Coordinates of N, CA and C in Angstrom, one line a residue:
M1 N -11.2 -100.8 59.3 CA -12.1 -100.0 58.5 C -11.5 -98.6 58.3
L2 N -11.5 -98.1 57.1 CA -10.9 -96.8 56.8 C -11.9 -95.7 57.2
A3 N -11.4 -94.7 57.8 CA -12.3 -93.5 58.1 C -12.5 -92.6 56.9
L4 N -13.8 -92.3 56.8 CA -14.1 -91.4 55.6 C -13.6 -90.0 55.9
S5 N -13.2 -89.3 54.9 CA -12.7 -87.9 55.0 C -13.8 -87.0 55.4
P6 N -13.6 -86.1 56.3 CA -14.6 -85.2 56.7 C -15.1 -84.3 55.5
P7 N -16.3 -83.8 55.6 CA -16.7 -82.9 54.5 C -15.8 -81.7 54.3
L8 N -15.7 -81.2 53.0 CA -14.8 -80.1 52.7 C -15.2 -78.8 53.5
R9 N -16.5 -78.7 53.8 CA -16.9 -77.5 54.5 C -16.2 -77.3 55.9
Q10 N -15.6 -78.4 56.4 CA -14.9 -78.3 57.6 C -13.5 -77.7 57.4
F11 N -13.1 -77.6 56.1 CA -11.8 -77.0 55.8 C -11.9 -75.9 54.8
P12 N -12.4 -74.7 55.4 CA -12.6 -73.6 54.5 C -11.4 -73.1 53.7
S13 N -10.2 -73.4 54.3 CA -9.0 -73.0 53.6 C -8.8 -73.7 52.3
L14 N -9.5 -74.8 52.1 CA -9.3 -75.6 50.8 C -10.4 -75.2 49.8
L15 N -11.3 -74.4 50.1 CA -12.3 -74.0 49.2 C -11.7 -73.0 48.2
V16 N -12.1 -73.1 46.9 CA -11.6 -72.2 45.9 C -12.7 -71.3 45.5
E17 N -12.5 -70.0 45.8 CA -13.5 -69.0 45.5 C -13.2 -68.4 44.1
P18 N -14.2 -67.8 43.5 CA -13.9 -67.2 42.2 C -12.9 -66.1 42.3
G19 N -11.9 -66.1 41.4 CA -10.9 -65.1 41.4 C -9.8 -65.3 42.4
R20 N -9.9 -66.4 43.2 CA -8.9 -66.7 44.2 C -8.5 -68.1 44.2
C21 N -7.3 -68.4 44.8 CA -6.9 -69.8 44.9 C -6.3 -69.9 46.4
S22 N -7.2 -70.2 47.3 CA -6.8 -70.2 48.7 C -6.3 -71.6 49.2
L23 N -6.1 -72.5 48.2 CA -5.5 -73.8 48.6 C -4.2 -73.7 49.2
L24 N -4.1 -74.2 50.4 CA -2.9 -74.2 51.2 C -2.4 -72.8 51.4
G25 N -3.3 -71.8 51.5 CA -2.9 -70.5 51.8 C -2.3 -69.7 50.7
V26 N -2.4 -70.2 49.4 CA -1.8 -69.5 48.3 C -2.6 -68.2 48.0
S27 N -1.8 -67.2 47.7 CA -2.4 -65.9 47.5 C -3.2 -65.8 46.2
E28 N -3.7 -64.7 45.9 CA -4.6 -64.5 44.7 C -3.9 -64.9 43.4
V29 N -4.7 -65.5 42.5 CA -4.2 -65.7 41.1 C -3.9 -64.4 40.4
P30 N -2.9 -64.3 39.7 CA -2.6 -63.0 38.9 C -3.9 -62.7 38.1
H31 N -4.1 -61.4 38.0 CA -5.3 -61.0 37.2 C -5.2 -61.3 35.8
V32 N -6.2 -61.8 35.2 CA -6.2 -62.1 33.8 C -6.5 -60.8 33.0
K33 N -5.6 -60.5 32.0 CA -5.8 -59.3 31.2 C -7.1 -59.3 30.5
K34 N -7.9 -58.2 30.7 CA -9.2 -58.2 30.1 C -9.1 -57.7 28.7
L35 N -10.0 -58.1 27.9 CA -10.0 -57.6 26.5 C -10.5 -56.2 26.5
A36 N -9.8 -55.4 25.6 CA -10.2 -54.0 25.5 C -11.6 -53.9 25.0
A37 N -12.3 -52.9 25.5 CA -13.7 -52.7 25.1 C -13.7 -52.1 23.7
P38 N -14.6 -52.5 22.9 CA -14.6 -51.9 21.5 C -14.7 -50.4 21.5
L39 N -14.0 -49.7 20.6 CA -14.1 -48.3 20.5 C -15.5 -47.8 20.1
T40 N -15.8 -46.7 20.7 CA -17.1 -46.1 20.2 C -16.9 -45.4 18.9
M41 N -18.0 -45.0 18.3 CA -17.9 -44.4 16.9 C -17.1 -43.1 17.0
A42 N -17.3 -42.4 18.1 CA -16.5 -41.1 18.2 C -15.0 -41.4 18.4
E43 N -14.7 -42.4 19.1 CA -13.3 -42.7 19.3 C -12.6 -43.2 18.0
T44 N -13.4 -44.0 17.3 CA -12.9 -44.5 16.0 C -12.6 -43.4 15.0
E45 N -13.5 -42.4 15.0 CA -13.4 -41.3 14.1 C -12.2 -40.4 14.5
E46 N -12.0 -40.3 15.8 CA -10.9 -39.5 16.3 C -9.5 -40.2 16.0
E47 N -9.5 -41.5 16.1 CA -8.3 -42.3 15.7 C -8.0 -42.2 14.3
E48 N -9.0 -42.3 13.4 CA -8.8 -42.2 12.0 C -8.3 -40.8 11.6
D49 N -8.9 -39.8 12.3 CA -8.5 -38.4 12.0 C -7.0 -38.2 12.4
S50 N -6.6 -38.7 13.5 CA -5.2 -38.6 14.0 C -4.3 -39.2 13.0
E51 N -4.6 -40.4 12.4 CA -3.8 -41.1 11.5 C -3.7 -40.3 10.2
A52 N -4.8 -39.7 9.8 CA -4.9 -38.9 8.6 C -3.9 -37.7 8.7
W53 N -3.9 -37.0 9.9 CA -3.0 -35.9 10.1 C -1.6 -36.3 10.1
L54 N -1.3 -37.5 10.6 CA 0.1 -38.0 10.6 C 0.6 -38.3 9.2
R55 N -0.3 -38.7 8.3 CA 0.1 -38.9 6.9 C 0.4 -37.6 6.2
L56 N -0.1 -36.5 6.7 CA 0.1 -35.2 6.1 C 1.3 -34.5 6.7
K57 N 1.9 -35.1 7.8 CA 3.0 -34.5 8.4 C 4.3 -34.5 7.5
P58 N 5.0 -33.4 7.4 CA 6.2 -33.3 6.6 C 7.2 -34.3 7.1
V59 N 8.0 -34.9 6.1 CA 9.0 -35.8 6.4 C 10.3 -35.1 6.6
E60 N 11.0 -35.3 7.7 CA 12.3 -34.6 7.9 C 13.4 -35.1 6.8
P61 N 14.1 -34.2 6.2 CA 15.1 -34.6 5.2 C 16.2 -35.4 5.8
L62 N 16.8 -36.2 5.0 CA 18.0 -36.9 5.4 C 19.2 -36.0 5.3
P63 N 20.3 -36.2 6.1 CA 21.5 -35.4 5.9 C 22.0 -35.3 4.5
S64 N 21.8 -36.4 3.7 CA 22.3 -36.5 2.4 C 21.5 -35.6 1.4
Q65 N 20.4 -35.1 1.9 CA 19.6 -34.2 1.0 C 20.0 -32.8 1.1
C66 N 20.9 -32.5 2.0 CA 21.5 -31.1 2.1 C 22.8 -31.1 1.4
C67 N 22.9 -30.2 0.5 CA 24.2 -30.1 -0.4 C 25.3 -29.5 0.4
G68 N 25.0 -28.8 1.5 CA 26.1 -28.2 2.3 C 26.7 -26.9 1.7
S69 N 25.9 -26.3 0.8 CA 26.4 -25.1 0.1 C 25.9 -23.8 0.7
G70 N 25.1 -23.9 1.8 CA 24.6 -22.8 2.5 C 23.4 -22.1 1.7
C71 N 22.6 -23.0 1.0 CA 21.5 -22.5 0.2 C 20.5 -21.9 1.1
S72 N 19.8 -20.9 0.5 CA 18.7 -20.3 1.2 C 17.5 -20.1 0.3
P73 N 16.4 -20.9 0.4 CA 16.2 -21.8 1.5 C 16.9 -23.2 1.4
C74 N 17.4 -23.7 2.5 CA 17.9 -25.0 2.5 C 16.7 -26.0 2.6
V75 N 17.0 -27.3 2.3 CA 15.9 -28.3 2.4 C 15.4 -28.3 3.9
F76 N 16.2 -28.1 4.8 CA 15.8 -28.1 6.2 C 15.0 -26.8 6.6
D77 N 15.3 -25.7 5.9 CA 14.5 -24.5 6.1 C 13.0 -24.8 5.6
L78 N 12.9 -25.4 4.5 CA 11.6 -25.8 3.9 C 10.9 -26.8 4.8
Y79 N 11.6 -27.7 5.4 CA 11.0 -28.7 6.3 C 10.4 -28.0 7.5
Y80 N 11.2 -27.2 8.2 CA 10.7 -26.6 9.4 C 9.6 -25.6 9.1
R81 N 9.6 -25.0 8.0 CA 8.5 -24.1 7.6 C 7.2 -24.9 7.4
D82 N 7.3 -26.0 6.7 CA 6.1 -26.9 6.5 C 5.7 -27.5 7.8
L83 N 6.6 -27.9 8.6 CA 6.3 -28.5 9.9 C 5.5 -27.5 10.8
E84 N 5.9 -26.3 10.8 CA 5.2 -25.2 11.6 C 3.8 -25.0 11.0
R85 N 3.7 -25.0 9.7 CA 2.4 -24.9 9.1 C 1.5 -26.1 9.4
W86 N 2.1 -27.3 9.4 CA 1.3 -28.5 9.7 C 0.8 -28.4 11.2
E87 N 1.7 -28.0 12.1 CA 1.3 -28.0 13.5 C 0.2 -27.0 13.7
T88 N 0.3 -25.8 13.1 CA -0.8 -24.8 13.2 C -2.1 -25.4 12.6
A89 N -2.0 -26.0 11.5 CA -3.2 -26.5 10.8 C -3.9 -27.6 11.7
R90 N -3.0 -28.5 12.3 CA -3.6 -29.5 13.1 C -4.2 -29.0 14.4
A91 N -3.5 -28.0 15.0 CA -4.1 -27.4 16.2 C -5.4 -26.7 16.0
R92 N -5.6 -26.2 14.8 CA -6.9 -25.5 14.5 C -7.8 -26.5 13.7
N93 N -7.3 -27.7 13.5 CA -8.1 -28.7 12.7 C -8.6 -28.1 11.4
D94 N -7.7 -27.5 10.7 CA -8.1 -26.8 9.4 C -7.0 -27.2 8.4
R95 N -7.4 -28.1 7.5 CA -6.4 -28.6 6.5 C -6.2 -27.6 5.4
S96 N -7.1 -26.6 5.3 CA -6.9 -25.6 4.2 C -5.7 -24.8 4.4
L97 N -5.1 -24.8 5.7 CA -3.9 -24.0 6.0 C -2.7 -24.7 5.4
L98 N -2.9 -26.0 4.9 CA -1.7 -26.7 4.3 C -1.7 -26.4 2.8
S99 N -2.6 -25.6 2.2 CA -2.7 -25.5 0.8 C -1.5 -24.7 0.2
G100 N -0.8 -24.0 1.1 CA 0.4 -23.2 0.6 C 1.6 -24.0 0.5
K101 N 1.6 -25.3 0.9 CA 2.8 -26.2 0.8 C 3.2 -26.4 -0.6
Q102 N 4.4 -26.3 -0.9 CA 5.0 -26.5 -2.2 C 5.2 -27.9 -2.5
P103 N 4.9 -28.4 -3.7 CA 5.3 -29.8 -4.0 C 6.8 -30.0 -4.1
P104 N 7.3 -31.2 -3.8 CA 8.7 -31.4 -3.8 C 9.3 -31.4 -5.2
E105 N 8.5 -31.7 -6.2 CA 9.1 -31.6 -7.5 C 8.0 -31.4 -8.5
S106 N 8.3 -30.9 -9.7 CA 7.3 -30.7 -10.7 C 7.8 -31.4 -12.0
Q107 N 6.9 -32.2 -12.6 CA 7.2 -33.0 -13.8 C 7.3 -32.1 -15.0
S108 N 6.7 -30.9 -15.0 CA 6.7 -30.1 -16.2 C 8.0 -29.4 -16.4
C109 N 8.4 -29.4 -17.7 CA 9.7 -28.7 -18.0 C 9.4 -27.2 -18.2
S110 N 10.1 -26.5 -17.3 CA 9.8 -25.0 -17.3 C 11.1 -24.3 -17.2
A111 N 11.2 -23.1 -17.8 CA 12.4 -22.3 -17.8 C 12.4 -21.4 -16.5
K112 N 11.2 -21.3 -15.8 CA 11.1 -20.5 -14.6 C 11.6 -21.3 -13.4
L113 N 12.8 -20.9 -12.9 CA 13.3 -21.7 -11.8 C 12.6 -21.3 -10.5
S114 N 12.7 -22.3 -9.6 CA 12.2 -22.1 -8.2 C 13.1 -22.5 -7.2
P115 N 13.5 -21.7 -6.2 CA 14.4 -22.1 -5.1 C 13.8 -23.2 -4.3
E116 N 12.5 -23.4 -4.3 CA 11.8 -24.3 -3.3 C 11.4 -25.6 -4.0
T117 N 11.1 -25.5 -5.3 CA 10.6 -26.7 -6.0 C 11.5 -27.2 -7.1
F118 N 11.7 -28.5 -7.1 CA 12.5 -29.1 -8.2 C 11.7 -29.2 -9.5
L119 N 12.4 -28.7 -10.5 CA 11.7 -28.7 -11.9 C 12.4 -29.7 -12.8
A120 N 11.7 -30.2 -13.7 CA 12.2 -31.3 -14.6 C 12.8 -30.6 -15.8
F121 N 14.0 -31.1 -16.2 CA 14.7 -30.7 -17.4 C 15.2 -31.9 -18.1
H122 N 15.0 -32.0 -19.4 CA 15.4 -33.1 -20.2 C 16.8 -33.0 -20.7
I123 N 17.5 -34.1 -20.7 CA 18.9 -34.1 -21.2 C 18.9 -34.3 -22.7
S124 N 19.4 -33.3 -23.4 CA 19.5 -33.4 -24.9 C 20.7 -34.0 -25.4
T125 N 21.9 -33.7 -24.7 CA 23.1 -34.4 -25.1 C 23.9 -34.6 -23.8
M126 N 24.8 -35.7 -23.9 CA 25.7 -36.0 -22.8 C 27.0 -36.4 -23.4
E127 N 28.0 -35.6 -23.2 CA 29.3 -35.9 -23.8 C 30.4 -36.2 -22.8
K128 N 31.1 -37.2 -22.9 CA 32.2 -37.6 -22.0 C 33.4 -36.9 -22.5
V129 N 33.9 -35.9 -21.8 CA 35.0 -35.1 -22.2 C 36.3 -35.6 -21.7
T130 N 36.3 -36.3 -20.6 CA 37.5 -37.0 -20.0 C 37.0 -38.3 -19.5
K131 N 37.9 -39.1 -18.9 CA 37.5 -40.4 -18.4 C 36.5 -40.3 -17.2
D132 N 36.4 -39.1 -16.5 CA 35.5 -39.0 -15.4 C 34.7 -37.7 -15.4
T133 N 34.7 -37.0 -16.5 CA 34.0 -35.7 -16.6 C 33.0 -35.7 -17.8
Y134 N 31.8 -35.2 -17.5 CA 30.7 -35.2 -18.5 C 30.2 -33.7 -18.7
L135 N 30.0 -33.4 -20.0 CA 29.4 -32.1 -20.4 C 27.9 -32.5 -20.7
V136 N 27.0 -32.0 -19.9 CA 25.6 -32.4 -20.1 C 24.8 -31.1 -20.5
R137 N 24.0 -31.3 -21.5 CA 23.2 -30.2 -22.0 C 21.7 -30.5 -21.6
F138 N 21.0 -29.5 -21.0 CA 19.6 -29.6 -20.6 C 18.8 -28.7 -21.5
T139 N 17.6 -29.2 -21.9 CA 16.7 -28.4 -22.7 C 15.9 -27.5 -22.0
L140 N 15.7 -26.2 -22.5 CA 14.8 -25.3 -22.0 C 13.7 -25.1 -23.1
P141 N 12.4 -24.9 -22.6 CA 11.4 -24.8 -23.6 C 11.5 -23.5 -24.5
G142 N 11.3 -23.7 -25.8 CA 11.4 -22.6 -26.8 C 12.7 -22.0 -26.8
N143 N 12.8 -20.7 -26.9 CA 14.1 -20.0 -26.9 C 14.3 -19.3 -25.6
S144 N 13.8 -19.9 -24.5 CA 13.9 -19.2 -23.2 C 15.3 -19.3 -22.6
R145 N 15.6 -18.5 -21.7 CA 16.9 -18.5 -21.0 C 16.8 -19.0 -19.6
L146 N 17.8 -19.5 -19.1 CA 17.8 -20.1 -17.7 C 17.6 -19.0 -16.7
G147 N 18.2 -17.8 -16.9 CA 18.0 -16.7 -16.0 C 19.0 -16.6 -14.8
L148 N 20.0 -17.5 -14.8 CA 21.0 -17.4 -13.8 C 22.0 -16.2 -14.0
R149 N 22.4 -15.6 -13.0 CA 23.4 -14.6 -13.1 C 24.8 -15.1 -12.7
P150 N 25.9 -14.6 -13.2 CA 27.2 -15.1 -12.9 C 27.4 -15.1 -11.4
G151 N 27.9 -16.2 -10.8 CA 28.0 -16.3 -9.4 C 27.0 -17.1 -8.7
Q152 N 25.9 -17.5 -9.5 CA 24.8 -18.3 -8.9 C 25.0 -19.8 -9.3
H153 N 24.3 -20.6 -8.6 CA 24.3 -22.1 -8.9 C 23.0 -22.7 -8.7
L154 N 22.9 -24.0 -9.1 CA 21.6 -24.7 -9.0 C 21.9 -26.0 -8.1
I155 N 20.8 -26.5 -7.6 CA 20.9 -27.8 -6.8 C 20.3 -28.9 -7.6
L156 N 21.0 -30.0 -7.8 CA 20.6 -31.2 -8.5 C 20.1 -32.2 -7.5
R157 N 19.0 -32.8 -7.8 CA 18.4 -33.9 -7.0 C 18.6 -35.2 -7.6
G158 N 19.1 -36.2 -6.9 CA 19.3 -37.5 -7.4 C 18.9 -38.6 -6.4
V159 N 18.6 -39.8 -6.8 CA 18.3 -40.9 -6.0 C 19.1 -42.1 -6.3
V160 N 19.8 -42.7 -5.3 CA 20.7 -43.8 -5.5 C 20.3 -44.9 -4.5
D161 N 19.9 -46.0 -4.9 CA 19.5 -47.1 -4.0 C 18.5 -46.6 -2.9
G162 N 17.6 -45.8 -3.4 CA 16.5 -45.3 -2.5 C 16.9 -44.1 -1.6
L163 N 18.2 -43.7 -1.7 CA 18.7 -42.6 -0.9 C 18.7 -41.3 -1.7
E164 N 18.0 -40.3 -1.2 CA 17.9 -39.0 -2.0 C 19.2 -38.2 -1.6
I165 N 19.8 -37.6 -2.6 CA 21.0 -36.8 -2.4 C 20.8 -35.5 -3.2
Q166 N 21.5 -34.5 -2.8 CA 21.5 -33.2 -3.5 C 22.9 -32.6 -3.5
R167 N 23.2 -32.0 -4.7 CA 24.5 -31.4 -4.8 C 24.4 -30.1 -5.6
A168 N 25.3 -29.2 -5.4 CA 25.3 -27.9 -6.1 C 26.2 -27.9 -7.3
Y169 N 25.7 -27.3 -8.4 CA 26.5 -27.2 -9.6 C 26.2 -25.9 -10.3
T170 N 27.3 -25.4 -10.9 CA 27.2 -24.1 -11.6 C 27.1 -24.3 -13.1
P171 N 26.1 -23.9 -13.8 CA 26.1 -24.0 -15.3 C 27.2 -23.2 -15.9
I172 N 27.8 -23.8 -17.0 CA 28.9 -23.1 -17.7 C 28.5 -22.4 -19.0
S173 N 27.2 -22.6 -19.3 CA 26.8 -22.0 -20.6 C 26.6 -20.5 -20.4
P174 N 26.7 -19.7 -21.5 CA 26.6 -18.3 -21.4 C 25.2 -17.9 -20.9
V175 N 25.2 -16.8 -20.2 CA 23.9 -16.3 -19.6 C 22.9 -15.9 -20.8
T176 N 23.5 -15.7 -22.0 CA 22.6 -15.4 -23.1 C 22.1 -16.6 -23.9
A177 N 22.5 -17.8 -23.4 CA 22.2 -19.1 -24.1 C 20.7 -19.2 -24.1
E178 N 20.1 -19.5 -25.3 CA 18.7 -19.7 -25.4 C 18.3 -21.1 -25.7
G179 N 17.3 -21.7 -25.0 CA 16.8 -23.0 -25.3 C 17.6 -24.1 -24.6
Y180 N 18.7 -23.8 -23.9 CA 19.4 -24.8 -23.2 C 20.3 -24.2 -22.1
F181 N 20.9 -25.1 -21.3 CA 22.0 -24.7 -20.4 C 22.9 -25.9 -20.2
D182 N 24.2 -25.7 -20.1 CA 25.2 -26.7 -20.0 C 25.7 -26.8 -18.5
V183 N 26.0 -28.0 -18.1 CA 26.7 -28.3 -16.8 C 27.8 -29.2 -17.0
L184 N 29.0 -28.9 -16.5 CA 30.1 -29.8 -16.5 C 30.3 -30.5 -15.2
I185 N 30.2 -31.8 -15.2 CA 30.2 -32.6 -13.9 C 31.3 -33.6 -13.9
K186 N 32.1 -33.5 -12.8 CA 33.2 -34.4 -12.6 C 32.7 -35.5 -11.7
C187 N 32.9 -36.8 -12.1 CA 32.4 -37.9 -11.3 C 33.6 -38.6 -10.5
Y188 N 33.2 -39.1 -9.4 CA 34.2 -39.7 -8.5 C 33.8 -41.2 -8.3
R189 N 34.8 -42.0 -8.1 CA 34.5 -43.5 -8.1 C 33.6 -43.8 -6.9
T190 N 33.7 -43.1 -5.8 CA 32.9 -43.5 -4.6 C 31.8 -42.5 -4.4
G191 N 31.6 -41.5 -5.3 CA 30.5 -40.5 -5.1 C 29.1 -41.0 -5.4
L192 N 28.2 -40.7 -4.6 CA 26.8 -41.2 -4.8 C 26.2 -40.4 -6.0
M193 N 26.4 -39.1 -6.0 CA 25.8 -38.3 -7.1 C 26.5 -38.7 -8.4
S194 N 27.8 -39.1 -8.3 CA 28.5 -39.6 -9.5 C 27.8 -40.8 -10.1
Q195 N 27.4 -41.7 -9.2 CA 26.7 -42.9 -9.7 C 25.4 -42.5 -10.4
Y196 N 24.7 -41.5 -9.9 CA 23.4 -41.1 -10.5 C 23.7 -40.5 -11.8
V197 N 24.7 -39.6 -11.9 CA 25.0 -38.9 -13.2 C 25.4 -39.9 -14.2
E198 N 26.3 -40.9 -13.9 CA 26.7 -41.8 -14.9 C 25.6 -42.8 -15.4
S199 N 24.5 -42.8 -14.7 CA 23.4 -43.6 -15.1 C 22.5 -42.8 -16.2
W200 N 22.8 -41.5 -16.4 CA 22.0 -40.7 -17.3 C 22.2 -41.2 -18.7
R201 N 21.1 -41.0 -19.5 CA 21.2 -41.2 -21.0 C 20.4 -40.1 -21.6
T202 N 20.8 -39.9 -22.9 CA 20.1 -38.8 -23.6 C 18.6 -39.1 -23.6
G203 N 17.8 -38.0 -23.3 CA 16.3 -38.2 -23.2 C 15.9 -38.3 -21.8
D204 N 16.8 -38.6 -20.8 CA 16.4 -38.7 -19.4 C 16.0 -37.4 -18.9
T205 N 15.4 -37.4 -17.7 CA 15.0 -36.2 -17.0 C 15.8 -36.0 -15.7
A206 N 16.2 -34.8 -15.4 CA 16.9 -34.5 -14.2 C 16.1 -33.3 -13.5
F207 N 16.2 -33.3 -12.2 CA 15.5 -32.3 -11.4 C 16.4 -31.3 -10.8
W208 N 16.1 -30.0 -11.0 CA 16.9 -28.9 -10.5 C 16.1 -27.9 -9.8
R209 N 16.7 -27.2 -8.8 CA 16.0 -26.0 -8.2 C 17.0 -25.0 -8.0
G210 N 16.6 -23.7 -7.9 CA 17.5 -22.6 -7.7 C 16.8 -21.3 -8.2
P211 N 17.6 -20.3 -8.5 CA 19.0 -20.2 -8.3 C 19.4 -19.8 -6.8
F212 N 20.7 -20.1 -6.5 CA 21.2 -19.8 -5.2 C 22.5 -19.0 -5.4
G213 N 22.9 -18.2 -4.4 CA 24.1 -17.5 -4.5 C 23.9 -16.0 -4.5
S214 N 24.4 -15.3 -3.5 CA 24.1 -13.8 -3.4 C 25.4 -13.0 -3.8
F215 N 26.5 -13.7 -3.9 CA 27.8 -13.0 -4.2 C 27.9 -13.0 -5.7
L216 N 27.2 -12.0 -6.4 CA 27.1 -12.0 -7.8 C 28.3 -11.2 -8.4
Y217 N 28.6 -11.7 -9.7 CA 29.7 -11.0 -10.4 C 29.1 -9.8 -11.1
E218 N 29.6 -8.6 -10.8 CA 29.2 -7.4 -11.4 C 30.5 -6.6 -11.8
P219 N 30.8 -6.5 -13.1 CA 32.1 -5.9 -13.5 C 32.4 -4.6 -13.0
K220 N 31.3 -3.7 -12.9 CA 31.6 -2.3 -12.4 C 31.9 -2.3 -11.0
K221 N 31.4 -3.3 -10.2 CA 31.7 -3.3 -8.8 C 32.8 -4.3 -8.4
M222 N 33.5 -4.8 -9.4 CA 34.5 -5.9 -9.1 C 35.5 -5.5 -8.1
P223 N 36.1 -4.3 -8.2 CA 37.1 -3.9 -7.2 C 36.6 -4.0 -5.8
L224 N 35.4 -3.5 -5.6 CA 34.8 -3.5 -4.2 C 34.5 -5.0 -3.8
Q225 N 34.1 -5.8 -4.7 CA 33.8 -7.2 -4.4 C 35.1 -7.9 -4.0
L226 N 36.2 -7.6 -4.8 CA 37.5 -8.2 -4.4 C 38.0 -7.8 -3.1
H227 N 37.7 -6.5 -2.8 CA 38.1 -6.0 -1.5 C 37.4 -6.7 -0.3
L228 N 36.1 -6.9 -0.5 CA 35.3 -7.6 0.5 C 35.7 -9.0 0.6
L229 N 36.0 -9.6 -0.5 CA 36.4 -11.0 -0.5 C 37.8 -11.2 0.3
L230 N 38.7 -10.3 0.0 CA 40.0 -10.3 0.7 C 39.9 -10.1 2.2
R231 N 38.9 -9.2 2.6 CA 38.7 -9.0 4.0 C 38.2 -10.2 4.6
K232 N 37.3 -10.9 4.0 CA 36.7 -12.2 4.5 C 37.8 -13.3 4.7
L233 N 38.6 -13.3 3.6 CA 39.7 -14.3 3.7 C 40.7 -14.0 4.8
R234 N 41.0 -12.7 5.0 CA 41.9 -12.3 6.0 C 41.3 -12.6 7.4
A235 N 40.0 -12.3 7.5 CA 39.3 -12.6 8.8 C 39.3 -14.1 9.1
A236 N 39.1 -14.9 8.1 CA 39.1 -16.4 8.2 C 40.4 -16.9 8.6
H237 N 41.5 -16.3 8.0 CA 42.8 -16.7 8.3 C 43.2 -16.3 9.8
T238 N 42.7 -15.2 10.2 CA 43.0 -14.7 11.6 C 42.4 -15.6 12.6
H239 N 41.2 -16.2 12.3 CA 40.5 -17.0 13.3 C 41.0 -18.5 13.2
C240 N 41.8 -18.9 12.3 CA 42.3 -20.2 12.2 C 43.2 -20.6 13.4

């Protein structure tokens, strides 16, 4: 005759308690990850407000967005200025402090240049003067003048394959030209801005900002300017 097994209560080590597995002396079962408690209304509003502030945070420019010409303000100068304004506004929870932020570009065609904001200018003619050089004329409203002084330049903004690029160019039209300004652009086979320029057609719009350049051409002061330039070149040569 087979003997019946004794009741389990005689073997407390075989009993399984809630949250434990003591069978054969096995240690506790790993804790099961608890589901997060639903957010309160206050926590939800705080999270939504944080996301809204992040959407307002300035985006740091890519290296390709700097033309490398020493412009003032540079795109990075504008970024750090806007970032500081954003951090102050967020700390005070006051979005009205962001109202002074300049838009990245303006669609309106204007003769009044801005060093901080790209303005739209329409292409009236585009002439291919050599196999890789283009003479492009941009329209100014009415009989207005561009307002650049000799020695100053503009920054052109372009987008190629989703990458924003900026380059410096100096208009070659006379400072007295009314209703237009001309830019002579040489294109390179591997140049990103060259690809953008070669995609232009008459009637297209290009975005410029400026003017930049503080070493201005002044005929009466030319000897002094040449003297200062030669001193800079001599100093640069000395430090090479």
